[in-house]
Coordinates of C-alpha atoms in Angstrom, one line a residue:
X1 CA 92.3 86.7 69.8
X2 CA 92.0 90.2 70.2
X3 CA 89.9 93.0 68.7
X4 CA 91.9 95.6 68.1
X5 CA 90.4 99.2 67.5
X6 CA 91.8 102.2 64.5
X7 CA 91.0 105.7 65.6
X8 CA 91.8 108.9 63.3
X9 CA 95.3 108.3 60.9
X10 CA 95.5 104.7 62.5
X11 CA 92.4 104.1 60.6
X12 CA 93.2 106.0 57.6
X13 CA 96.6 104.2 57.1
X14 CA 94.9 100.8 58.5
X15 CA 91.9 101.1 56.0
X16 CA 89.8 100.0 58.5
X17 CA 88.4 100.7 62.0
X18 CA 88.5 97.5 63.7
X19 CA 89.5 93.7 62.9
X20 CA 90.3 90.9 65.4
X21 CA 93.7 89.7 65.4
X22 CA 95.4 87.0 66.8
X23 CA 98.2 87.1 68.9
X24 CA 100.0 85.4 72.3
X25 CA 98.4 85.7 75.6
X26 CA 101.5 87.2 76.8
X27 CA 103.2 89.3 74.7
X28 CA 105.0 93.0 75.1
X29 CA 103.5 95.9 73.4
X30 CA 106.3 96.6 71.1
X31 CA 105.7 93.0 69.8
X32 CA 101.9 93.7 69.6
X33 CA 102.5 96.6 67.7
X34 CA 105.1 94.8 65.7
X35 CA 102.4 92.3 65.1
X36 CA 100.3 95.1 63.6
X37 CA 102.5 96.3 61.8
X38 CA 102.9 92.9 59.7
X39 CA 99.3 93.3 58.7
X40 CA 99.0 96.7 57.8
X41 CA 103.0 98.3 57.5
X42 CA 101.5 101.6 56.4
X43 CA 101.4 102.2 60.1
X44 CA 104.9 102.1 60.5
X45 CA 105.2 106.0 59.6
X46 CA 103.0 106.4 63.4
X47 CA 105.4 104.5 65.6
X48 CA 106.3 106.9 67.3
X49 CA 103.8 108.8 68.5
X50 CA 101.1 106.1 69.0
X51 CA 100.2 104.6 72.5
X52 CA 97.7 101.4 72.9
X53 CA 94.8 101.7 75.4
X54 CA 94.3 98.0 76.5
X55 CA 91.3 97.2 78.3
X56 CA 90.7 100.8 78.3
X57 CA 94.2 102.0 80.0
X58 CA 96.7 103.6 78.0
X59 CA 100.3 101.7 77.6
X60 CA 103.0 103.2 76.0
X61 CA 105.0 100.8 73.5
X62 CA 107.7 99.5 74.8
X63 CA 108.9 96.3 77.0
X64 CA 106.0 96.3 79.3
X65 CA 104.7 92.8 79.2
X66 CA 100.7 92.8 78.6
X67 CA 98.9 89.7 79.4
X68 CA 95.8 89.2 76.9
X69 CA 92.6 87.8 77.5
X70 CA 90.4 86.3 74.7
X71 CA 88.0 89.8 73.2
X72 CA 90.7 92.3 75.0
X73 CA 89.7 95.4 73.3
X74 CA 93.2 96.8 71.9
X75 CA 92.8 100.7 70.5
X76 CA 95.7 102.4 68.4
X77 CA 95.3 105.9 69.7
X78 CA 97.8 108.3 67.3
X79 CA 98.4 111.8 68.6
X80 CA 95.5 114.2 68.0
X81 CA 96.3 117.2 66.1
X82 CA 94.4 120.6 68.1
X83 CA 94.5 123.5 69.7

């Protein structure tokens, strides 16, 4: 199980700003964030612009294999709009 973290229109299309989820130890972030996506599909319309910060280090989604502990902290970090 992991808790996975909704910051700024991850948490608006999420409805929520945390939840734990549970997924495989070992699993690539593309299939995390297909995981997450099953739960809350509204997110779909960020795929490509979010990136994951895992145990507080950012990882793009893609084939990189990430290998979960029980309590990782997972945070959905969309693009933030500035100037």
């Amino acid at each position: 199980q992991v808790t996975v973290l909704y910051f700024a229109r991850s948490a608006e299309l999420a409805g929520l700003r945390s939840e734990t989820l549970s997924v495989p130890q070992q699993i690539t972030a593309l299939q995390l964030w297909e995981e997450i996506i099953k739960v809350h599909p509204r997110l779909a319309v960020i795929q490509d612009q979010v990136v994951f910060a895992v145990r507080q280090e950012y990882v793009l989604l893609g084939d990189q294999l990430l290998v979960l502990q029980p309590g990782d902290e997972v945070a959905i970090i969309p693009p933030i709009s500035g100037g």
